[in-house]
Amino acid sequence: MTGFFKGIQQIKYEGPASDNDFAFRHYNPDEIVMGKPMKDHLRFAAAYWHSFAWEGGDPFGGRTLDRPWFGDSMEAAKLKADVAFEMFQILNVPYFCFHDADVRPEGNDFATNTRNLEEIVDYFAGKMDETGVKLLWGTANLFSHRRFMSGAATNPDPDVFAFSAATIKTCMDATVKLGGENYVLWGGREGYETLLNTDMGRERAQAGRMLQMVVDYKHKIGFKGGILIEPKPQEPTKHQYDYDVATVYGFLKDFGLEGEVQVNIEQGHAILAGHSFEHELALARELGIFGSIDMNRNDYQSGWDTDQFPNNVPEMTLAFYEVLRAGGFKTGGTNFDAKLRRQSLDPEDLILAHVGGMDACAAGLKAAVAMLEDGKLEAARDARYAGWDAPQGLSLMTSDLTSIAARVQSENINPSPKSGRQERLENLINRYQ
Ligand code: XLS
Ligand code: NI
Ligand code: NI
């Protein structure tokens, strides 16, 4: 034990009446809801970057956090891993996620980075064996180092494209070696700062080629997990190509990859794109590309990707309702892509942030299950569209304008508007909280 968490014991479920800050009120991992244990519905993962690599900086000030593993040596990287796995066990999260740059010291070239990553991957393998914690997904950080300032796959310099492809290969290898269940591609700086210096056509083609190579390599090495794109509309670049779920779907269709790649949808990114989280989830389900979620929340007043821990149960209810309607997670899960506020200095803050987030998700899941099992919301939705299941509605889908016009005239079709009953449904869903 490193002693970093000062003897905090594993967090247990104590029920809604508990007065203990270090306990779950709603997350009861083995409780069966809708036919399976809660932990298998939620499939929680902790994110290495926010909890262990982020130093507490913001655009106006540097590091606020004081962590004994900050430094660029292999020794520091191993101490960081020791503490990370202690946190995973305290929280009893089944999974974690990481970027290469979160876990290994930064080298001066590709070969050193690869060697460093491989050493830490072996170290992780031992820790995963000891603790039973698994890898939800791995990914490459192709946005922090200055070589990526103009993008990775979409860089005007082909050498950066090559460096990025090589790095993705090593990160896919690391993910597979650790039994990871998905590989994620978030387009960090795949976008532009100004159209004045940007050839959008070329950049799109480069991104398409990179994704095709990722899919080809997945099949070549027999990786059975998901390849997931994480949409985001802007930040760090002014415009990101993977703007939202709809944009990613258009891109996948363009390159013929819609059957190969799914999406990892993040709450805060949905908000930045001007959508709700449930909108993005529902659309991904309808398009057949729902994969996984990055759970966090944005401050609605700031207009930034603030990556706060979720704490709004009604929002989580609508999100998990869509996840359940999509049939639940297959290879995906609920990754806390969330960080502390920069004044939250204490090790216990890190634990309590996750405890609250996990509880908000569990409470949301339970309310979503109650909504689905009750069936009133779906019955209302079905009733609204019932005409489309009747013969006349069905026939419209195979008619043409001429025959429809003839029918409207001969039968004197004259529609009468019906209430959308929004308030009634809003009242209904509040009853499940
Ligand atoms: C940044 C993204 C990032 C991805 C992984 O906004 O959310 O953290 O999840 O690269
Ligand atoms: Ni994000
Ligand atoms: Ni994310």
Tab-separated table of C-alpha atoms and ligand atoms in Angstrom:
chain	number	residue	atom	x	y	z
A	1	MET	CA	0.000	0.000	0.000
A	2	THR	CA	1.255	3.486	-0.800
A	3	GLY	CA	-0.687	5.159	2.036
A	4	PHE	CA	-1.854	7.886	-0.343
A	5	PHE	CA	-5.514	7.382	0.560
A	6	LYS	CA	-4.705	7.338	4.275
A	7	GLY	CA	-6.501	4.129	5.158
A	8	ILE	CA	-9.819	4.812	3.402
A	9	GLN	CA	-11.544	1.430	3.285
A	10	GLN	CA	-13.400	-0.064	0.348
A	11	ILE	CA	-16.692	1.808	-0.185
A	12	LYS	CA	-19.732	-0.340	0.573
A	13	TYR	CA	-23.442	-0.025	-0.093
A	14	GLU	CA	-25.275	1.174	3.021
A	15	GLY	CA	-28.618	2.228	1.497
A	16	PRO	CA	-30.355	5.608	1.131
A	17	ALA	CA	-30.631	6.213	4.891
A	18	SER	CA	-26.868	6.040	5.525
A	19	ASP	CA	-25.178	9.067	7.026
A	20	ASN	CA	-21.682	7.917	6.041
A	21	ASP	CA	-19.966	10.048	3.358
A	22	PHE	CA	-17.809	7.058	2.434
A	23	ALA	CA	-20.702	4.779	1.478
A	24	PHE	CA	-22.958	4.156	-1.508
A	25	ARG	CA	-26.619	5.003	-1.076
A	26	HIS	CA	-27.793	3.663	-4.446
A	27	TYR	CA	-24.938	1.727	-6.051
A	28	ASN	CA	-25.369	-1.817	-4.827
A	29	PRO	CA	-23.187	-3.756	-7.280
A	30	ASP	CA	-24.837	-7.164	-6.918
A	31	GLU	CA	-28.455	-6.016	-6.677
A	32	ILE	CA	-30.419	-7.464	-9.584
A	33	VAL	CA	-32.248	-4.905	-11.685
A	34	MET	CA	-33.919	-5.860	-14.958
A	35	GLY	CA	-32.446	-9.327	-14.863
A	36	LYS	CA	-28.810	-8.579	-14.087
A	37	PRO	CA	-26.565	-7.155	-11.367
A	38	MET	CA	-26.360	-3.372	-11.299
A	39	LYS	CA	-22.610	-3.528	-11.827
A	40	ASP	CA	-23.148	-5.290	-15.181
A	41	HIS	CA	-25.599	-2.630	-16.336
A	42	LEU	CA	-23.340	0.260	-15.398
A	43	ARG	CA	-19.882	-1.197	-16.085
A	44	PHE	CA	-18.121	1.696	-14.329
A	45	ALA	CA	-14.619	2.756	-15.333
A	46	ALA	CA	-12.250	5.315	-13.812
A	47	ALA	CA	-10.273	7.582	-16.170
A	48	TYR	CA	-6.539	7.633	-15.572
A	49	TRP	CA	-5.938	11.054	-17.113
A	50	HIS	CA	-8.203	13.171	-14.936
A	51	SER	CA	-7.555	11.397	-11.653
A	52	PHE	CA	-3.821	10.807	-11.931
A	53	ALA	CA	-2.259	12.842	-14.746
A	54	TRP	CA	-4.098	16.178	-14.483
A	55	GLU	CA	-2.275	18.652	-12.247
A	56	GLY	CA	-5.090	21.068	-11.453
A	57	GLY	CA	-4.163	23.754	-13.990
A	58	ASP	CA	-6.523	26.070	-15.833
A	59	PRO	CA	-5.874	28.750	-18.494
A	60	PHE	CA	-5.036	31.255	-15.742
A	61	GLY	CA	-2.915	29.231	-13.389
A	62	GLY	CA	-0.771	26.130	-13.156
A	63	ARG	CA	-0.606	23.137	-10.899
A	64	THR	CA	-2.616	23.168	-7.685
A	65	LEU	CA	-2.517	19.456	-6.878
A	66	ASP	CA	0.384	17.967	-5.020
A	67	ARG	CA	0.874	14.325	-5.928
A	68	PRO	CA	3.956	12.273	-5.079
A	69	TRP	CA	3.981	10.691	-8.568
A	70	PHE	CA	4.266	13.937	-10.562
A	71	GLY	CA	7.518	13.662	-12.512
A	72	ASP	CA	8.754	12.093	-15.688
A	73	SER	CA	10.483	8.918	-14.543
A	74	MET	CA	9.486	5.292	-14.810
A	75	GLU	CA	9.592	5.120	-11.025
A	76	ALA	CA	6.990	7.898	-10.795
A	77	ALA	CA	4.856	6.141	-13.410
A	78	LYS	CA	4.860	2.977	-11.317
A	79	LEU	CA	3.960	4.841	-8.126
A	80	LYS	CA	1.104	6.448	-10.073
A	81	ALA	CA	-0.064	2.980	-11.126
A	82	ASP	CA	0.104	1.723	-7.537
A	83	VAL	CA	-2.098	4.583	-6.329
A	84	ALA	CA	-4.466	4.252	-9.294
A	85	PHE	CA	-5.110	0.579	-8.602
A	86	GLU	CA	-5.619	1.391	-4.910
A	87	MET	CA	-8.330	3.847	-5.928
A	88	PHE	CA	-9.959	1.344	-8.287
A	89	GLN	CA	-10.165	-1.117	-5.402
A	90	ILE	CA	-11.445	1.402	-2.852
A	91	LEU	CA	-14.224	2.326	-5.273
A	92	ASN	CA	-14.744	-1.237	-6.439
A	93	VAL	CA	-14.859	-0.051	-10.065
A	94	PRO	CA	-14.535	-3.011	-12.432
A	95	TYR	CA	-12.729	-1.061	-15.184
A	96	PHE	CA	-10.294	1.723	-16.005
A	97	CYS	CA	-9.345	3.636	-19.192
A	98	PHE	CA	-6.092	5.308	-20.212
A	99	HIS	CA	-4.118	7.185	-22.886
A	100	ASP	CA	-0.487	6.230	-23.494
A	101	ALA	CA	0.684	9.658	-22.287
A	102	ASP	CA	-1.173	9.320	-18.972
A	103	VAL	CA	0.699	6.250	-17.904
A	104	ARG	CA	4.273	6.438	-19.223
A	105	PRO	CA	7.023	9.060	-19.134
A	106	GLU	CA	7.251	11.098	-22.348
A	107	GLY	CA	10.321	10.143	-24.393
A	108	ASN	CA	12.149	12.086	-27.083
A	109	ASP	CA	11.132	9.787	-29.897
A	110	PHE	CA	8.748	7.034	-30.942
A	111	ALA	CA	11.034	4.175	-29.909
A	112	THR	CA	11.437	5.501	-26.346
A	113	ASN	CA	7.702	6.121	-26.016
A	114	THR	CA	6.994	2.578	-27.173
A	115	ARG	CA	9.522	1.070	-24.771
A	116	ASN	CA	8.131	3.090	-21.866
A	117	LEU	CA	4.582	2.108	-22.714
A	118	GLU	CA	5.469	-1.574	-22.963
A	119	GLU	CA	7.150	-1.495	-19.572
A	120	ILE	CA	4.124	0.062	-17.919
A	121	VAL	CA	1.751	-2.297	-19.741
A	122	ASP	CA	3.611	-5.240	-18.157
A	123	TYR	CA	3.317	-3.519	-14.789
A	124	PHE	CA	-0.439	-3.003	-15.357
A	125	ALA	CA	-0.844	-6.655	-16.332
A	126	GLY	CA	0.481	-7.707	-12.928
A	127	LYS	CA	-1.790	-5.250	-11.094
A	128	MET	CA	-4.838	-6.325	-13.114
A	129	ASP	CA	-4.103	-9.960	-12.252
A	130	GLU	CA	-3.810	-9.146	-8.554
A	131	THR	CA	-6.929	-6.989	-8.327
A	132	GLY	CA	-9.266	-8.293	-11.053
A	133	VAL	CA	-9.685	-4.740	-12.407
A	134	LYS	CA	-10.126	-4.781	-16.202
A	135	LEU	CA	-9.509	-2.378	-19.068
A	136	LEU	CA	-12.637	-0.840	-20.635
A	137	TRP	CA	-10.651	0.975	-23.291
A	138	GLY	CA	-7.269	2.251	-24.297
A	139	THR	CA	-6.470	5.223	-26.515
A	140	ALA	CA	-3.606	7.357	-27.815
A	141	ASN	CA	-3.017	10.927	-26.739
A	142	LEU	CA	-2.460	12.595	-30.128
A	143	PHE	CA	-3.148	16.142	-28.927
A	144	SER	CA	-0.934	17.206	-25.981
A	145	HIS	CA	2.583	17.133	-27.446
A	146	ARG	CA	3.446	20.116	-29.639
A	147	ARG	CA	4.048	17.868	-32.656
A	148	PHE	CA	0.240	17.415	-32.770
A	149	MET	CA	-0.606	21.118	-32.617
A	150	SER	CA	-2.050	21.044	-36.166
A	151	GLY	CA	-3.755	17.685	-35.736
A	152	ALA	CA	-2.731	14.034	-35.946
A	153	ALA	CA	-4.369	12.193	-38.878
A	154	THR	CA	-5.503	15.537	-40.332
A	155	ASN	CA	-2.095	17.246	-40.065
A	156	PRO	CA	-0.771	19.011	-43.172
A	157	ASP	CA	2.597	17.315	-42.490
A	158	PRO	CA	2.590	13.643	-43.578
A	159	ASP	CA	5.293	12.862	-41.005
A	160	VAL	CA	2.817	13.678	-38.239
A	161	PHE	CA	0.268	11.371	-39.869
A	162	ALA	CA	2.904	8.614	-39.885
A	163	PHE	CA	3.941	9.268	-36.265
A	164	SER	CA	0.256	9.178	-35.265
A	165	ALA	CA	-0.431	5.926	-37.144
A	166	ALA	CA	2.581	4.301	-35.488
A	167	THR	CA	1.462	5.522	-32.057
A	168	ILE	CA	-2.085	4.246	-32.604
A	169	LYS	CA	-0.648	0.836	-33.481
A	170	THR	CA	1.326	0.675	-30.231
A	171	CYS	CA	-1.739	1.777	-28.236
A	172	MET	CA	-3.952	-0.813	-29.935
A	173	ASP	CA	-1.295	-3.440	-29.161
A	174	ALA	CA	-1.220	-2.315	-25.515
A	175	THR	CA	-5.021	-2.412	-25.314
A	176	VAL	CA	-5.169	-5.918	-26.757
A	177	LYS	CA	-2.372	-7.166	-24.518
A	178	LEU	CA	-4.308	-5.987	-21.467
A	179	GLY	CA	-7.558	-7.600	-22.658
A	180	GLY	CA	-9.163	-4.188	-23.290
A	181	GLU	CA	-12.773	-4.309	-24.441
A	182	ASN	CA	-12.643	-1.282	-26.768
A	183	TYR	CA	-10.244	1.076	-28.500
A	184	VAL	CA	-11.296	4.759	-28.536
A	185	LEU	CA	-10.459	7.539	-30.982
A	186	TRP	CA	-11.278	11.018	-29.773
A	187	GLY	CA	-10.212	13.535	-32.426
A	188	GLY	CA	-8.208	15.782	-30.083
A	189	ARG	CA	-7.011	18.335	-32.634
A	190	GLU	CA	-8.625	16.826	-35.725
A	191	GLY	CA	-10.271	20.039	-36.825
A	192	TYR	CA	-9.102	23.550	-37.588
A	193	GLU	CA	-8.373	26.927	-36.044
A	194	THR	CA	-8.982	28.839	-39.282
A	195	LEU	CA	-10.314	27.809	-42.671
A	196	LEU	CA	-7.796	30.231	-44.236
A	197	ASN	CA	-4.978	27.681	-43.901
A	198	THR	CA	-7.069	24.508	-44.068
A	199	ASP	CA	-7.735	22.090	-46.923
A	200	MET	CA	-10.839	20.430	-45.531
A	201	GLY	CA	-11.125	17.913	-48.350
A	202	ARG	CA	-7.636	16.560	-47.807
A	203	GLU	CA	-8.006	16.502	-44.042
A	204	ARG	CA	-11.246	14.517	-44.281
A	205	ALA	CA	-9.635	12.030	-46.635
A	206	GLN	CA	-6.647	11.642	-44.287
A	207	ALA	CA	-8.970	11.018	-41.312
A	208	GLY	CA	-10.916	8.453	-43.333
A	209	ARG	CA	-7.725	6.653	-44.327
A	210	MET	CA	-6.502	6.546	-40.715
A	211	LEU	CA	-9.792	5.080	-39.527
A	212	GLN	CA	-9.744	2.486	-42.307
A	213	MET	CA	-6.234	1.447	-41.225
A	214	VAL	CA	-7.380	1.144	-37.598
A	215	VAL	CA	-10.254	-1.128	-38.661
A	216	ASP	CA	-7.958	-3.189	-40.927
A	217	TYR	CA	-5.445	-3.616	-38.103
A	218	LYS	CA	-8.210	-4.625	-35.689
A	219	HIS	CA	-9.159	-7.462	-38.039
A	220	LYS	CA	-5.549	-8.374	-38.775
A	221	ILE	CA	-4.779	-8.951	-35.096
A	222	GLY	CA	-8.167	-10.494	-34.336
A	223	PHE	CA	-9.261	-7.842	-31.832
A	224	LYS	CA	-12.889	-8.579	-30.966
A	225	GLY	CA	-13.645	-5.361	-29.063
A	226	GLY	CA	-15.253	-2.148	-30.239
A	227	ILE	CA	-13.607	0.664	-32.207
A	228	LEU	CA	-15.260	3.823	-30.888
A	229	ILE	CA	-15.164	7.418	-32.131
A	230	GLU	CA	-15.872	10.065	-29.486
A	231	PRO	CA	-17.695	13.068	-30.997
A	232	LYS	CA	-17.007	16.613	-29.800
A	233	PRO	CA	-17.913	19.867	-31.586
A	234	GLN	CA	-15.064	22.147	-30.542
A	235	GLU	CA	-12.310	22.536	-27.953
A	236	PRO	CA	-9.381	22.429	-28.227
A	237	THR	CA	-9.849	23.440	-31.882
A	238	LYS	CA	-12.416	25.970	-32.995
A	239	HIS	CA	-14.115	23.295	-35.088
A	240	GLN	CA	-13.699	19.541	-34.603
A	241	TYR	CA	-14.570	17.271	-37.523
A	242	ASP	CA	-16.283	14.672	-35.286
A	243	TYR	CA	-18.831	17.319	-34.281
A	244	ASP	CA	-21.652	15.119	-32.978
A	245	VAL	CA	-23.247	11.707	-33.498
A	246	ALA	CA	-24.975	12.720	-36.735
A	247	THR	CA	-21.758	14.129	-38.207
A	248	VAL	CA	-19.775	11.024	-37.256
A	249	TYR	CA	-22.432	8.831	-38.861
A	250	GLY	CA	-22.157	10.794	-42.118
A	251	PHE	CA	-18.378	10.388	-42.003
A	252	LEU	CA	-18.636	6.641	-41.355
A	253	LYS	CA	-21.107	6.237	-44.237
A	254	ASP	CA	-18.811	8.191	-46.522
A	255	PHE	CA	-15.950	5.797	-45.847
A	256	GLY	CA	-18.116	2.644	-45.649
A	257	LEU	CA	-17.273	2.051	-41.978
A	258	GLU	CA	-20.712	2.354	-40.363
A	259	GLY	CA	-20.776	-1.382	-39.652
A	260	GLU	CA	-17.311	-1.332	-38.076
A	261	VAL	CA	-17.225	1.676	-35.752
A	262	GLN	CA	-19.516	2.859	-32.962
A	263	VAL	CA	-19.553	6.005	-30.838
A	264	ASN	CA	-18.434	6.821	-27.321
A	265	ILE	CA	-20.814	9.595	-26.291
A	266	GLU	CA	-19.805	12.113	-23.642
A	267	GLN	CA	-22.363	14.103	-21.669
A	268	GLY	CA	-20.339	17.337	-21.751
A	269	HIS	CA	-19.622	17.066	-25.478
A	270	ALA	CA	-23.330	16.639	-26.219
A	271	ILE	CA	-24.016	19.866	-24.322
A	272	LEU	CA	-21.222	21.705	-26.183
A	273	ALA	CA	-22.792	20.568	-29.474
A	274	GLY	CA	-26.085	22.158	-28.439
A	275	HIS	CA	-27.765	18.808	-27.814
A	276	SER	CA	-28.868	16.948	-24.724
A	277	PHE	CA	-27.037	13.781	-23.688
A	278	GLU	CA	-30.196	11.753	-24.289
A	279	HIS	CA	-30.520	13.181	-27.805
A	280	GLU	CA	-27.074	11.890	-28.736
A	281	LEU	CA	-27.744	8.512	-27.116
A	282	ALA	CA	-31.140	8.112	-28.791
A	283	LEU	CA	-29.750	9.032	-32.208
A	284	ALA	CA	-26.829	6.604	-31.874
A	285	ARG	CA	-29.278	3.874	-30.947
A	286	GLU	CA	-31.489	4.614	-33.958
A	287	LEU	CA	-28.462	4.630	-36.271
A	288	GLY	CA	-27.122	1.384	-34.796
A	289	ILE	CA	-23.816	2.899	-33.652
A	290	PHE	CA	-24.254	3.157	-29.884
A	291	GLY	CA	-21.115	1.930	-28.112
A	292	SER	CA	-20.166	3.452	-24.774
A	293	ILE	CA	-20.447	6.595	-22.647
A	294	ASP	CA	-18.088	9.108	-21.080
A	295	MET	CA	-19.874	10.272	-17.978
A	296	ASN	CA	-19.423	13.786	-16.667
A	297	ARG	CA	-21.329	17.040	-16.640
A	298	ASN	CA	-20.670	20.537	-17.918
A	299	ASP	CA	-21.379	23.702	-16.028
A	300	TYR	CA	-24.280	24.998	-18.100
A	301	GLN	CA	-23.166	28.615	-17.640
A	302	SER	CA	-19.541	28.321	-18.678
A	303	GLY	CA	-19.662	27.053	-22.285
A	304	TRP	CA	-16.579	24.887	-21.632
A	305	ASP	CA	-15.982	21.177	-21.375
A	306	THR	CA	-15.704	21.416	-17.584
A	307	ASP	CA	-15.663	17.634	-17.048
A	308	GLN	CA	-17.322	17.705	-13.638
A	309	PHE	CA	-18.584	14.602	-11.907
A	310	PRO	CA	-22.284	13.973	-12.598
A	311	ASN	CA	-24.665	14.767	-9.758
A	312	ASN	CA	-28.019	15.328	-11.410
A	313	VAL	CA	-30.172	12.221	-11.031
A	314	PRO	CA	-33.027	13.289	-13.383
A	315	GLU	CA	-30.431	13.806	-16.155
A	316	MET	CA	-28.897	10.409	-15.457
A	317	THR	CA	-32.365	8.853	-15.564
A	318	LEU	CA	-32.986	10.036	-19.114
A	319	ALA	CA	-29.484	8.967	-20.163
A	320	PHE	CA	-29.719	5.452	-18.776
A	321	TYR	CA	-33.249	5.152	-20.144
A	322	GLU	CA	-31.756	5.551	-23.624
A	323	VAL	CA	-28.908	3.151	-22.792
A	324	LEU	CA	-31.462	0.532	-21.711
A	325	ARG	CA	-33.554	1.138	-24.833
A	326	ALA	CA	-30.391	0.505	-26.855
A	327	GLY	CA	-30.209	-2.919	-25.195
A	328	GLY	CA	-27.597	-1.828	-22.636
A	329	PHE	CA	-23.843	-1.905	-23.003
A	330	LYS	CA	-22.210	-4.723	-24.981
A	331	THR	CA	-18.490	-3.913	-24.933
A	332	GLY	CA	-19.081	-0.362	-23.646
A	333	GLY	CA	-19.508	1.022	-20.154
A	334	THR	CA	-19.747	4.174	-18.036
A	335	ASN	CA	-16.348	5.866	-17.977
A	336	PHE	CA	-15.943	8.770	-15.550
A	337	ASP	CA	-14.284	11.237	-17.891
A	338	ALA	CA	-14.519	13.690	-15.000
A	339	LYS	CA	-12.093	15.606	-12.871
A	340	LEU	CA	-11.988	17.319	-9.529
A	341	ARG	CA	-12.229	21.086	-9.242
A	342	ARG	CA	-8.748	22.564	-8.862
A	343	GLN	CA	-9.354	23.524	-5.241
A	344	SER	CA	-10.225	19.931	-4.292
A	345	LEU	CA	-6.762	19.043	-3.065
A	346	ASP	CA	-7.306	16.141	-0.718
A	347	PRO	CA	-6.972	12.479	-1.653
A	348	GLU	CA	-10.413	11.882	-0.159
A	349	ASP	CA	-11.913	14.396	-2.615
A	350	LEU	CA	-10.973	11.994	-5.410
A	351	ILE	CA	-12.774	9.129	-3.712
A	352	LEU	CA	-15.879	11.135	-2.777
A	353	ALA	CA	-16.198	12.584	-6.291
A	354	HIS	CA	-16.437	9.080	-7.713
A	355	VAL	CA	-18.738	7.864	-4.920
A	356	GLY	CA	-21.198	10.670	-5.713
A	357	GLY	CA	-20.958	10.099	-9.458
A	358	MET	CA	-21.492	6.361	-9.130
A	359	ASP	CA	-24.459	6.911	-6.842
A	360	ALA	CA	-26.054	9.463	-9.212
A	361	CYS	CA	-25.699	6.967	-12.080
A	362	ALA	CA	-27.092	4.092	-10.002
A	363	ALA	CA	-30.089	6.167	-8.866
A	364	GLY	CA	-30.667	7.214	-12.486
A	365	LEU	CA	-30.421	3.618	-13.660
A	366	LYS	CA	-32.946	2.471	-11.068
A	367	ALA	CA	-35.416	5.204	-12.054
A	368	ALA	CA	-34.894	4.368	-15.743
A	369	VAL	CA	-35.582	0.690	-15.065
A	370	ALA	CA	-38.781	1.612	-13.219
A	371	MET	CA	-39.873	3.765	-16.175
A	372	LEU	CA	-39.219	1.005	-18.668
A	373	GLU	CA	-40.802	-1.742	-16.577
A	374	ASP	CA	-43.855	0.390	-15.931
A	375	GLY	CA	-44.155	0.965	-19.668
A	376	LYS	CA	-46.346	4.087	-19.448
A	377	LEU	CA	-43.950	6.330	-21.335
A	378	GLU	CA	-43.473	3.826	-24.150
A	379	ALA	CA	-47.217	3.172	-24.281
A	380	ALA	CA	-47.801	6.917	-24.731
A	381	ARG	CA	-45.160	7.086	-27.456
A	382	ASP	CA	-46.623	4.062	-29.245
A	383	ALA	CA	-50.118	5.504	-29.044
A	384	ARG	CA	-48.898	8.739	-30.645
A	385	TYR	CA	-47.619	6.854	-33.709
A	386	ALA	CA	-50.318	4.139	-33.794
A	387	GLY	CA	-51.658	5.391	-37.127
A	388	TRP	CA	-48.408	4.338	-38.786
A	389	ASP	CA	-49.024	0.702	-37.833
A	390	ALA	CA	-52.535	0.719	-39.323
A	391	PRO	CA	-52.911	-0.330	-43.006
A	392	GLN	CA	-53.306	3.213	-44.333
A	393	GLY	CA	-50.228	4.448	-42.505
A	394	LEU	CA	-48.167	1.439	-43.585
A	395	SER	CA	-49.158	1.842	-47.237
A	396	LEU	CA	-47.817	5.428	-47.270
A	397	MET	CA	-44.292	4.081	-46.993
A	398	THR	CA	-44.641	2.318	-50.360
A	399	SER	CA	-46.866	4.806	-52.213
A	400	ASP	CA	-45.895	7.712	-54.442
A	401	LEU	CA	-46.997	11.333	-54.578
A	402	THR	CA	-49.560	10.700	-57.344
A	403	SER	CA	-51.383	7.869	-55.588
A	404	ILE	CA	-51.305	9.686	-52.251
A	405	ALA	CA	-52.734	12.834	-53.803
A	406	ALA	CA	-55.529	10.820	-55.418
A	407	ARG	CA	-56.379	9.201	-52.069
A	408	VAL	CA	-56.349	12.447	-50.107
A	409	GLN	CA	-58.792	13.870	-52.622
A	410	SER	CA	-61.099	10.875	-52.964
A	411	GLU	CA	-61.275	10.162	-49.207
A	412	ASN	CA	-61.257	13.867	-48.317
A	413	ILE	CA	-58.431	13.361	-45.791
A	414	ASN	CA	-58.484	16.367	-43.480
A	415	PRO	CA	-56.194	15.851	-40.446
A	416	SER	CA	-57.230	17.143	-37.031
A	417	PRO	CA	-54.319	18.126	-34.721
A	418	LYS	CA	-53.826	16.148	-31.483
A	419	SER	CA	-52.084	17.166	-28.272
A	420	GLY	CA	-48.425	16.181	-27.886
A	421	ARG	CA	-49.090	15.907	-24.123
A	422	GLN	CA	-45.610	17.104	-23.171
A	423	GLU	CA	-46.474	18.331	-19.664
A	424	ARG	CA	-48.354	15.143	-18.899
A	425	LEU	CA	-45.235	13.118	-19.817
A	426	GLU	CA	-42.938	15.439	-17.876
A	427	ASN	CA	-45.141	14.955	-14.829
A	428	LEU	CA	-45.066	11.214	-15.383
A	429	ILE	CA	-41.287	10.856	-15.464
A	430	ASN	CA	-40.860	12.880	-12.269
A	431	ARG	CA	-42.816	10.181	-10.466
A	432	TYR	CA	-39.978	7.684	-10.913
A	433	GLN	CA	-37.298	9.761	-9.141
B	1	XLS	C1	-11.769	15.258	-24.215
B	1	XLS	C2	-12.145	13.847	-24.316
B	1	XLS	C3	-11.060	12.857	-23.934
B	1	XLS	C4	-11.392	11.494	-24.479
B	1	XLS	C5	-10.234	10.545	-24.535
B	1	XLS	O1	-12.604	16.146	-24.197
B	1	XLS	O2	-13.302	13.636	-23.561
B	1	XLS	O3	-10.879	12.838	-22.567
B	1	XLS	O4	-12.411	10.902	-23.745
B	1	XLS	O5	-9.235	10.991	-25.363
B	2	NI	NI	-14.326	15.482	-22.986
B	3	NI	NI	-14.151	11.786	-23.190
